[in-house]
């Protein structure tokens, strides 16, 4: 059974650009959550999607957005990149109707903003 | 404000030297506390869920316990393969839903 797949694994972008990250959940999972992980702040919740609807959102500026497609795949977008957006972005998928802590995490996308 | 604090930030042990990792929290309406293990370059891997004070869970050399203000992850006779970052998180209500708030993690190194 394939795990959660995040693409790309690594990304280098310039300040001011935008970026789109992709997450394919485990087959049959309908809930996808996104997290940002940095050495200083640790793991912080970005948003949660279930059945193409955003159910929950963390305390991030509007430059961070996401969406979920009918096949449960999800994307997150960051516009007008800042140096501080450099981080590991993780997504997690779960079966239940609301994000559960037992969710399975992907390996993440390492974003570097220069 | 809901907070999760883990200590120490880093811990170095000799193989076989038992110890405990601490996770303290100040949360309104706790719906559960969770422990994860994260290896370098990988996403967190779920270990345990604890819901009420006094609850304990065990898995191999790991045992997690919960009180009303903190949780401990006890590691008995650790091996080098237990080296990783251990994260705790609390599930808190946000309106009709809930979200995970993580601590910053404890980096454990076990020397052979």
Coordinates of N, CA and C in Angstrom, one line a residue:
Chain A
X1 N 0.8 -1.2 0.0 CA 0.0 0.0 0.0 C 0.9 1.2 0.0
X2 N 0.7 2.1 -1.0 CA 1.6 3.3 -1.1 C 1.2 4.2 0.0
X3 N 2.3 4.9 0.5 CA 2.1 5.9 1.6 C 1.7 7.2 1.0
X4 N 1.8 8.3 1.8 CA 1.5 9.6 1.4 C 2.7 10.1 0.6
X5 N 2.4 10.6 -0.6 CA 3.4 11.1 -1.5 C 3.4 12.6 -1.7
X6 N 4.5 13.2 -1.4 CA 4.6 14.7 -1.6 C 5.6 15.0 -2.7
X7 N 5.3 15.9 -3.6 CA 6.2 16.3 -4.6 C 6.2 17.8 -4.8
X8 N 7.3 18.4 -5.1 CA 8.6 17.8 -5.2 C 9.2 17.5 -3.8
X9 N 10.3 16.8 -3.7 CA 10.9 16.6 -2.4 C 11.7 17.9 -2.0
X10 N 12.3 18.5 -3.0 CA 13.2 19.7 -2.7 C 12.8 20.8 -3.7
X11 N 12.9 22.0 -3.3 CA 12.6 23.1 -4.1 C 13.4 24.4 -3.7
X12 N 13.9 25.1 -4.6 CA 14.6 26.3 -4.3 C 13.9 27.4 -5.1
X13 N 13.5 28.5 -4.4 CA 12.7 29.6 -5.1 C 13.3 30.9 -4.6
X14 N 13.0 31.9 -5.4 CA 13.5 33.3 -5.1 C 12.5 34.1 -4.4
X15 N 12.9 35.0 -3.5 CA 11.9 35.9 -2.9 C 11.0 36.5 -3.9
X16 N 9.7 36.6 -3.5 CA 8.7 37.2 -4.4 C 8.0 36.2 -5.3
X17 N 8.6 35.1 -5.6 CA 8.0 34.1 -6.4 C 6.9 33.4 -5.7
X18 N 6.2 32.5 -6.4 CA 5.1 31.7 -5.8 C 5.5 30.2 -6.0
X19 N 4.9 29.4 -5.2 CA 5.2 27.9 -5.3 C 4.0 27.1 -5.0
X20 N 3.9 26.0 -5.6 CA 2.8 25.1 -5.4 C 3.4 23.7 -5.1
X21 N 2.9 23.2 -3.9 CA 3.3 21.9 -3.5 C 2.2 20.9 -3.6
X22 N 2.5 19.6 -3.8 CA 1.4 18.6 -4.0 C 1.5 17.5 -3.0
X23 N 0.3 17.0 -2.7 CA 0.2 15.9 -1.7 C -0.8 14.9 -2.2
X24 N -0.4 13.6 -2.4 CA -1.3 12.5 -2.8 C -1.5 11.7 -1.5
X25 N -2.7 11.6 -1.0 CA -2.9 10.8 0.2 C -2.9 9.3 -0.1
X26 N -2.9 8.6 1.0 CA -3.1 7.1 0.9 C -4.4 6.8 0.3
X27 N -4.5 5.8 -0.6 CA -5.7 5.5 -1.3 C -6.8 5.3 -0.3
X28 N -7.9 5.9 -0.5 CA -9.1 5.8 0.4 C -9.2 6.8 1.5
X29 N -8.1 7.5 1.7 CA -8.1 8.6 2.7 C -8.7 9.8 2.1
X30 N -9.6 10.5 2.9 CA -10.2 11.7 2.4 C -9.8 13.0 3.1
X31 N -9.1 12.8 4.2 CA -8.7 14.0 5.0 C -7.2 14.3 4.8
X32 N -6.9 15.5 4.5 CA -5.5 15.9 4.3 C -5.2 17.2 5.1
X33 N -4.1 17.1 5.9 CA -3.7 18.3 6.6 C -2.3 18.7 6.2
X34 N -2.0 20.0 6.3 CA -0.7 20.5 5.9 C -0.1 21.1 7.2
X35 N 1.3 21.0 7.3 CA 2.0 21.5 8.4 C 3.3 22.2 7.8
X36 N 3.8 23.2 8.6 CA 5.1 23.8 8.3 C 6.0 23.4 9.4
X37 N 7.2 23.0 9.1 CA 8.2 22.6 10.2 C 9.4 23.4 10.0
X38 N 9.8 24.2 11.0 CA 11.0 25.0 11.0 C 11.8 24.7 12.3
X39 N 13.1 24.9 12.4 CA 13.8 24.7 13.6 C 13.4 25.6 14.7
X40 N 13.0 26.8 14.4 CA 12.6 27.8 15.4 C 11.2 27.6 16.0
X41 N 10.3 27.3 15.1 CA 8.9 27.2 15.5 C 8.3 25.8 15.6
X42 N 9.1 24.8 15.2 CA 8.6 23.4 15.2 C 7.6 23.2 14.1
X43 N 6.7 22.2 14.4 CA 5.6 21.9 13.5 C 4.4 22.7 13.8
X44 N 3.9 23.4 12.8 CA 2.8 24.3 12.9 C 1.7 24.0 11.9
X45 N 0.5 23.9 12.3 CA -0.7 23.5 11.5 C -1.0 24.6 10.5
X46 N -1.2 24.3 9.3 CA -1.5 25.2 8.2 C -3.0 25.1 7.9
X47 N -3.5 24.0 7.4 CA -4.9 23.8 7.1 C -5.2 22.3 7.0
X48 N -6.5 22.1 7.0 CA -7.1 20.7 6.9 C -8.2 20.7 5.9
X49 N -8.2 19.7 5.0 CA -9.2 19.6 4.0 C -9.9 18.2 4.1
X50 N -11.1 18.2 3.9 CA -11.9 17.0 3.8 C -13.0 17.1 2.7
X51 N -13.0 16.2 1.8 CA -14.0 16.2 0.7 C -14.0 17.6 0.0
X52 N -12.9 18.1 -0.3 CA -12.7 19.3 -1.1 C -13.0 20.6 -0.3
X53 N -13.3 20.5 1.0 CA -13.6 21.6 1.8 C -12.6 21.9 2.8
X54 N -12.2 23.1 3.0 CA -11.3 23.5 4.1 C -12.1 23.5 5.4
X55 N -11.7 22.6 6.3 CA -12.4 22.5 7.6 C -11.8 23.2 8.7
X56 N -10.5 23.5 8.6 CA -9.8 24.2 9.7 C -8.6 24.9 9.1
X57 N -8.2 26.0 9.8 CA -7.1 26.8 9.3 C -6.2 27.2 10.5
X58 N -4.9 27.2 10.3 CA -4.0 27.7 11.3 C -3.8 29.2 11.2
X59 N -2.9 29.7 12.0 CA -2.6 31.2 12.0 C -1.5 31.6 11.0
X60 N -1.8 31.4 9.8 CA -0.8 31.8 8.8 C -1.4 32.9 7.9
X61 N -0.6 33.8 7.3 CA -1.1 34.9 6.5 C -1.8 34.3 5.2
X62 N -2.6 35.2 4.6 CA -3.3 34.8 3.4 C -2.5 34.4 2.2
X63 N -1.2 34.6 2.3 CA -0.3 34.2 1.2 C -0.3 32.6 1.1
X64 N -0.6 32.0 2.2 CA -0.7 30.5 2.2 C -2.1 30.1 1.9
X65 N -2.3 29.3 0.9 CA -3.6 28.8 0.5 C -3.5 27.3 0.1
X66 N -4.6 26.7 0.0 CA -4.6 25.3 -0.4 C -5.9 24.9 -1.0
X67 N -6.0 23.7 -1.6 CA -7.2 23.2 -2.1 C -7.1 21.7 -2.2
X68 N -8.2 21.0 -2.3 CA -8.3 19.6 -2.4 C -9.2 19.2 -3.6
X69 N -8.7 18.2 -4.3 CA -9.5 17.8 -5.5 C -10.4 16.7 -5.2
X70 N -11.2 16.3 -6.2 CA -12.2 15.3 -6.0 C -11.6 13.9 -5.7
X71 N -10.3 13.7 -6.1 CA -9.6 12.4 -5.9 C -8.9 12.5 -4.6
X72 N -9.1 13.5 -3.8 CA -8.5 13.7 -2.4 C -7.1 14.3 -2.5
X73 N -6.5 14.3 -3.7 CA -5.2 15.0 -3.8 C -5.3 16.4 -3.4
X74 N -4.2 16.9 -2.8 CA -4.3 18.3 -2.3 C -3.0 19.1 -2.8
X75 N -3.2 20.4 -2.9 CA -2.1 21.3 -3.2 C -2.1 22.4 -2.2
X76 N -0.9 22.9 -1.9 CA -0.9 24.2 -1.2 C 0.0 25.1 -2.0
X77 N -0.4 26.4 -1.9 CA 0.3 27.4 -2.7 C 0.8 28.5 -1.7
X78 N 2.0 29.0 -2.0 CA 2.5 30.1 -1.2 C 2.9 31.2 -2.2
X79 N 2.3 32.4 -2.1 CA 2.5 33.5 -3.0 C 3.5 34.4 -2.4
X80 N 4.2 35.2 -3.2 CA 5.1 36.3 -2.7 C 6.0 35.7 -1.6
X81 N 6.8 34.8 -2.0 CA 7.6 34.1 -1.0 C 8.6 35.0 -0.3
X82 N 8.7 34.7 1.0 CA 9.7 35.4 1.9 C 10.7 34.4 2.4
X83 N 11.9 35.0 2.8 CA 13.0 34.1 3.3 C 12.5 33.2 4.4
X84 N 11.6 33.8 5.3 CA 11.1 33.0 6.4 C 10.2 31.9 6.0
X85 N 9.8 31.8 4.8 CA 9.0 30.6 4.4 C 9.8 29.4 4.1
X86 N 11.1 29.5 4.2 CA 12.0 28.3 4.1 C 11.6 27.4 5.2
X87 N 11.3 26.1 4.8 CA 10.8 25.2 5.8 C 10.6 23.8 5.2
X88 N 10.3 22.8 6.0 CA 9.9 21.5 5.5 C 8.3 21.6 5.6
X89 N 7.7 21.3 4.5 CA 6.2 21.3 4.5 C 5.7 19.9 4.4
X90 N 4.9 19.5 5.4 CA 4.5 18.1 5.5 C 3.0 18.1 5.3
X91 N 2.5 17.0 4.7 CA 1.1 16.7 4.7 C 0.8 15.4 5.3
X92 N -0.3 15.3 5.8 CA -0.7 14.0 6.5 C -2.1 13.7 6.0
X93 N -2.4 12.4 5.8 CA -3.7 12.0 5.4 C -4.3 11.0 6.4
X94 N -5.6 11.0 6.5 CA -6.3 10.0 7.4 C -7.6 9.6 6.8
X95 N -8.2 8.5 7.3 CA -9.4 8.0 6.8 C -10.6 8.8 7.3
X96 N -10.5 9.2 8.6 CA -11.7 9.7 9.3 C -12.2 11.1 8.7
X97 N -13.3 11.5 9.1 CA -13.9 12.7 8.6 C -13.3 13.9 9.1
X98 N -12.5 13.8 10.1 CA -11.8 14.9 10.6 C -10.4 14.5 10.9
X99 N -9.4 15.4 10.7 CA -8.0 15.0 10.8 C -7.8 14.4 12.2
X100 N -7.1 13.2 12.1 CA -6.9 12.5 13.3 C -5.4 12.4 13.5
X101 N -4.9 12.4 14.8 CA -3.5 12.4 15.1 C -2.8 11.1 14.6
X102 N -3.6 10.0 14.3 CA -2.9 8.8 13.8 C -2.7 8.9 12.3
X103 N -2.9 10.1 11.8 CA -2.7 10.3 10.4 C -1.3 9.9 9.9
X104 N -1.2 9.5 8.7 CA 0.1 9.2 8.1 C 0.7 10.4 7.4
X105 N 2.0 10.6 7.8 CA 2.7 11.8 7.2 C 3.5 11.4 6.0
X106 N 3.6 12.3 5.0 CA 4.5 12.2 3.9 C 5.9 12.5 4.3
X107 N 6.9 12.4 3.4 CA 8.2 12.8 3.7 C 8.5 14.3 3.7
X108 N 7.6 15.0 3.1 CA 7.7 16.4 3.1 C 8.4 17.0 1.9
X109 N 8.2 18.3 1.7 CA 8.8 19.1 0.7 C 9.7 20.1 1.4
X110 N 11.0 20.0 1.1 CA 11.9 21.0 1.7 C 12.0 22.2 0.7
X111 N 11.5 23.3 1.2 CA 11.5 24.6 0.4 C 12.5 25.5 0.9
X112 N 13.4 26.0 0.0 CA 14.4 27.0 0.4 C 14.1 28.2 -0.4
X113 N 14.0 29.3 0.3 CA 13.8 30.6 -0.4 C 15.0 31.4 -0.3
X114 N 15.5 31.9 -1.5 CA 16.8 32.6 -1.5 C 16.6 34.0 -2.0
Chain B
X1 N -3.2 31.2 26.2 CA -2.9 30.6 24.9 C -2.4 29.2 25.2
X2 N -2.9 28.3 24.3 CA -2.6 26.9 24.4 C -1.1 26.7 24.1
X3 N -0.4 26.0 24.9 CA 1.1 25.8 24.7 C 1.5 24.4 25.0
X4 N 2.5 23.9 24.3 CA 3.1 22.6 24.5 C 4.6 22.8 24.6
X5 N 5.2 22.4 25.7 CA 6.6 22.6 25.9 C 7.3 21.2 26.1
X6 N 8.4 20.9 25.4 CA 9.1 19.7 25.6 C 10.5 20.0 26.1
X7 N 10.9 19.1 27.0 CA 12.2 19.2 27.6 C 12.8 17.9 27.9
X8 N 14.2 17.8 27.8 CA 15.1 18.8 27.3 C 15.0 18.9 25.8
X9 N 15.7 19.9 25.2 CA 15.7 20.1 23.8 C 16.5 18.9 23.1
X10 N 17.5 18.5 23.8 CA 18.3 17.4 23.3 C 18.8 16.5 24.4
X11 N 19.0 15.3 24.1 CA 19.4 14.3 25.2 C 20.3 13.3 24.6
X12 N 21.4 13.1 25.2 CA 22.4 12.1 24.8 C 22.5 11.0 25.8
X13 N 22.3 9.8 25.4 CA 22.3 8.6 26.3 C 23.3 7.6 25.8
X14 N 23.8 6.8 26.8 CA 24.6 5.7 26.4 C 23.6 4.5 26.2
X15 N 23.9 3.6 25.3 CA 23.1 2.5 25.1 C 22.8 1.8 26.4
X16 N 21.5 1.5 26.7 CA 21.2 0.8 27.9 C 20.8 1.8 29.1
X17 N 21.1 3.1 28.9 CA 20.8 4.1 30.0 C 19.4 4.6 29.8
X18 N 18.5 4.2 30.7 CA 17.1 4.6 30.6 C 17.0 6.0 31.0
X19 N 15.9 6.7 30.5 CA 15.6 8.1 30.8 C 14.2 8.4 30.4
X20 N 13.8 9.6 30.6 CA 12.4 10.1 30.3 C 12.5 11.4 29.6
X21 N 11.5 11.6 28.6 CA 11.3 12.8 27.9 C 10.1 13.4 28.4
X22 N 10.1 14.8 28.6 CA 8.9 15.4 29.2 C 8.2 16.3 28.2
X23 N 6.9 16.3 28.3 CA 6.0 17.1 27.5 C 5.0 17.8 28.5
X24 N 5.1 19.1 28.7 CA 4.1 19.7 29.5 C 3.2 20.6 28.7
X25 N 1.9 20.8 29.1 CA 1.0 21.5 28.3 C 0.1 22.4 29.1
X26 N -0.3 23.5 28.5 CA -1.4 24.3 29.1 C -2.4 24.5 28.0
X27 N -3.5 23.7 28.1 CA -4.5 23.6 27.1 C -5.9 23.6 27.7
X28 N -6.8 24.3 27.1 CA -8.2 24.3 27.5 C -8.9 23.3 26.6
X29 N -9.5 22.4 27.3 CA -10.3 21.4 26.5 C -9.5 20.3 25.8
X30 N -8.5 19.8 26.5 CA -7.6 18.8 25.8 C -8.5 17.6 25.4
X31 N -8.2 17.2 24.1 CA -8.9 16.1 23.6 C -8.0 14.9 23.3
X32 N -6.8 15.0 23.8 CA -5.8 13.9 23.6 C -4.4 14.4 23.5
X33 N -3.5 13.6 23.9 CA -2.1 13.9 23.7 C -1.4 12.8 23.0
X34 N -0.5 13.1 22.1 CA 0.0 12.2 21.1 C 1.6 12.3 21.0
X35 N 2.2 11.2 20.9 CA 3.6 11.1 20.7 C 4.0 10.6 19.3
X36 N 5.0 11.2 18.7 CA 5.5 10.9 17.4 C 7.0 10.7 17.5
X37 N 7.5 9.9 16.5 CA 8.9 9.8 16.3 C 9.2 10.3 14.9
X38 N 10.3 11.2 14.8 CA 10.6 11.7 13.5 C 12.1 11.4 13.2
X39 N 12.4 10.7 12.2 CA 13.8 10.5 11.7 C 14.2 11.5 10.7
X40 N 15.5 11.8 10.6 CA 15.9 12.9 9.7 C 15.4 12.7 8.3
X41 N 14.9 13.7 7.7 CA 14.5 13.6 6.3 C 13.1 12.9 6.1
X42 N 12.4 12.6 7.2 CA 11.2 11.9 7.1 C 10.1 12.6 7.9
X43 N 8.8 12.3 7.6 CA 7.7 12.8 8.3 C 7.6 12.1 9.6
X44 N 6.8 12.7 10.6 CA 6.6 12.1 11.9 C 5.8 10.7 11.7
X45 N 6.2 9.8 12.6 CA 5.5 8.5 12.7 C 4.8 8.4 14.0
X46 N 3.5 8.1 13.9 CA 2.7 8.1 15.2 C 3.2 6.9 16.1
X47 N 3.2 7.3 17.4 CA 3.6 6.3 18.4 C 2.4 5.9 19.3
X48 N 1.9 6.9 20.1 CA 0.9 6.7 21.1 C -0.1 7.8 21.1
X49 N -1.3 7.4 21.6 CA -2.4 8.3 22.0 C -2.7 8.1 23.4
X50 N -2.9 9.3 24.2 CA -3.3 9.2 25.6 C -4.4 10.2 25.7
X51 N -5.5 9.8 26.4 CA -6.7 10.6 26.5 C -7.0 11.1 27.9
X52 N -6.6 10.4 28.9 CA -7.0 10.8 30.3 C -5.8 10.6 31.3
X53 N -5.8 11.4 32.3 CA -4.8 11.3 33.3 C -4.7 9.9 33.9
X54 N -3.5 9.4 34.1 CA -3.4 8.1 34.6 C -3.2 7.0 33.5
X55 N -3.5 7.4 32.3 CA -3.4 6.4 31.2 C -1.9 6.1 30.9
X56 N -1.6 4.9 30.5 CA -0.3 4.5 30.1 C -0.4 3.7 28.8
X57 N 0.6 3.8 28.0 CA 0.7 3.0 26.8 C 2.2 2.5 26.6
X58 N 2.3 1.3 26.1 CA 3.7 0.8 26.0 C 3.9 0.2 24.6
X59 N 5.1 0.3 24.1 CA 5.5 -0.3 22.8 C 7.0 -0.5 22.8
X60 N 7.4 -1.8 22.9 CA 8.8 -2.2 23.0 C 9.5 -1.5 24.1
X61 N 10.5 -0.7 23.9 CA 11.2 0.0 24.9 C 10.6 1.3 25.4
X62 N 9.5 1.7 24.8 CA 8.9 3.0 25.1 C 7.6 2.8 25.9
X63 N 7.4 3.8 26.8 CA 6.2 3.8 27.6 C 5.8 5.2 27.8
X64 N 4.6 5.6 27.5 CA 4.1 6.9 27.6 C 3.0 7.0 28.7
X65 N 3.1 8.1 29.5 CA 2.2 8.3 30.6 C 1.7 9.7 30.6
X66 N 0.5 9.9 31.2 CA -0.1 11.2 31.2 C -0.7 11.6 32.5
X67 N -0.4 12.9 32.9 CA -1.0 13.5 34.1 C -1.9 14.7 33.6
X68 N -2.4 15.4 34.5 CA -3.2 16.5 34.1 C -2.5 17.7 33.5
X69 N -1.1 17.7 33.7 CA -0.4 18.8 33.2 C 0.8 18.4 32.3
X70 N 1.1 17.1 32.3 CA 2.3 16.7 31.5 C 2.2 15.2 31.1
X71 N 3.1 14.9 30.2 CA 3.2 13.5 29.8 C 4.7 13.2 29.7
X72 N 5.0 11.9 30.0 CA 6.4 11.5 29.9 C 6.5 10.3 28.9
X73 N 7.6 10.3 28.2 CA 7.9 9.2 27.3 C 9.2 8.5 28.0
X74 N 9.0 7.4 28.6 CA 10.0 6.7 29.2 C 10.7 5.7 28.2
X75 N 12.0 5.8 28.2 CA 12.8 4.9 27.3 C 13.6 4.0 28.1
X76 N 13.3 2.7 28.1 CA 14.0 1.7 28.9 C 15.1 1.0 28.1
X77 N 16.3 1.0 28.6 CA 17.5 0.4 27.9 C 17.5 0.7 26.4
X78 N 17.7 2.0 26.1 CA 17.6 2.4 24.7 C 18.8 1.8 23.9
X79 N 18.5 1.7 22.6 CA 19.5 1.2 21.6 C 19.8 2.4 20.6
X80 N 20.9 2.3 19.9 CA 21.2 3.4 18.9 C 20.1 3.6 17.9
X81 N 19.3 2.6 17.6 CA 18.2 2.8 16.6 C 17.0 3.6 17.2
X82 N 17.1 3.9 18.5 CA 16.0 4.7 19.1 C 16.4 6.2 18.9
X83 N 17.6 6.5 18.3 CA 18.0 7.9 18.1 C 17.0 8.5 17.1
X84 N 16.4 9.6 17.4 CA 15.4 10.3 16.6 C 15.0 11.5 17.3
X85 N 14.1 12.3 16.7 CA 13.4 13.4 17.4 C 12.0 12.9 17.8
X86 N 11.7 13.2 19.1 CA 10.4 12.7 19.6 C 9.5 14.0 19.8
X87 N 8.4 13.9 19.2 CA 7.4 15.1 19.2 C 6.2 14.7 20.0
X88 N 5.7 15.6 20.8 CA 4.4 15.4 21.4 C 3.5 16.5 20.8
X89 N 2.2 16.2 20.8 CA 1.2 17.1 20.3 C -0.1 16.9 21.1
X90 N -0.8 18.0 21.2 CA -2.1 17.9 21.9 C -3.2 18.3 20.9
X91 N -4.3 17.6 21.0 CA -5.5 17.9 20.1 C -6.4 18.8 20.9
X92 N -6.7 20.0 20.3 CA -7.5 20.9 21.0 C -8.7 21.3 20.1
X93 N -9.8 21.6 20.7 CA -11.0 22.0 19.9 C -10.8 23.4 19.3
X94 N -11.3 23.5 18.1 CA -11.4 24.8 17.4 C -12.8 24.9 16.8
X95 N -13.7 25.4 17.5 CA -15.1 25.4 17.1 C -15.6 24.0 16.9
X96 N -16.1 23.7 15.7 CA -16.7 22.4 15.5 C -15.6 21.3 15.2
X97 N -14.4 21.8 15.0 CA -13.3 20.8 14.7 C -12.3 20.8 15.8
X98 N -11.1 20.3 15.4 CA -10.0 20.3 16.4 C -8.7 20.3 15.6
X99 N -7.6 20.7 16.2 CA -6.3 20.7 15.5 C -5.2 20.3 16.4
X100 N -4.1 19.8 15.8 CA -3.0 19.4 16.6 C -2.0 20.6 16.8
X101 N -1.6 20.7 18.1 CA -0.5 21.7 18.4 C 0.7 20.9 18.9
X102 N 1.8 21.1 18.2 CA 3.0 20.3 18.5 C 4.0 21.1 19.4
X103 N 4.7 20.3 20.2 CA 5.9 20.8 20.9 C 7.0 20.9 19.9
X104 N 8.2 21.5 20.2 CA 9.3 21.6 19.3 C 10.2 20.4 19.2
X105 N 9.9 19.4 20.0 CA 10.6 18.1 19.9 C 11.8 18.0 20.8
X106 N 12.2 16.7 21.0 CA 13.4 16.4 21.8 C 14.2 15.5 20.9
X107 N 15.5 15.9 20.6 CA 16.4 15.1 19.8 C 17.2 14.2 20.7
X108 N 16.9 12.9 20.5 CA 17.6 11.9 21.3 C 18.7 11.2 20.5
X109 N 19.9 11.1 21.1 CA 21.0 10.4 20.5 C 21.4 9.3 21.5
X110 N 21.5 8.1 21.0 CA 21.9 7.0 21.8 C 23.2 6.5 21.3
X111 N 24.2 6.5 22.1 CA 25.6 6.1 21.7 C 25.8 4.6 22.0
X112 N 26.4 3.9 21.1 CA 26.6 2.4 21.3 C 27.7 2.2 22.4

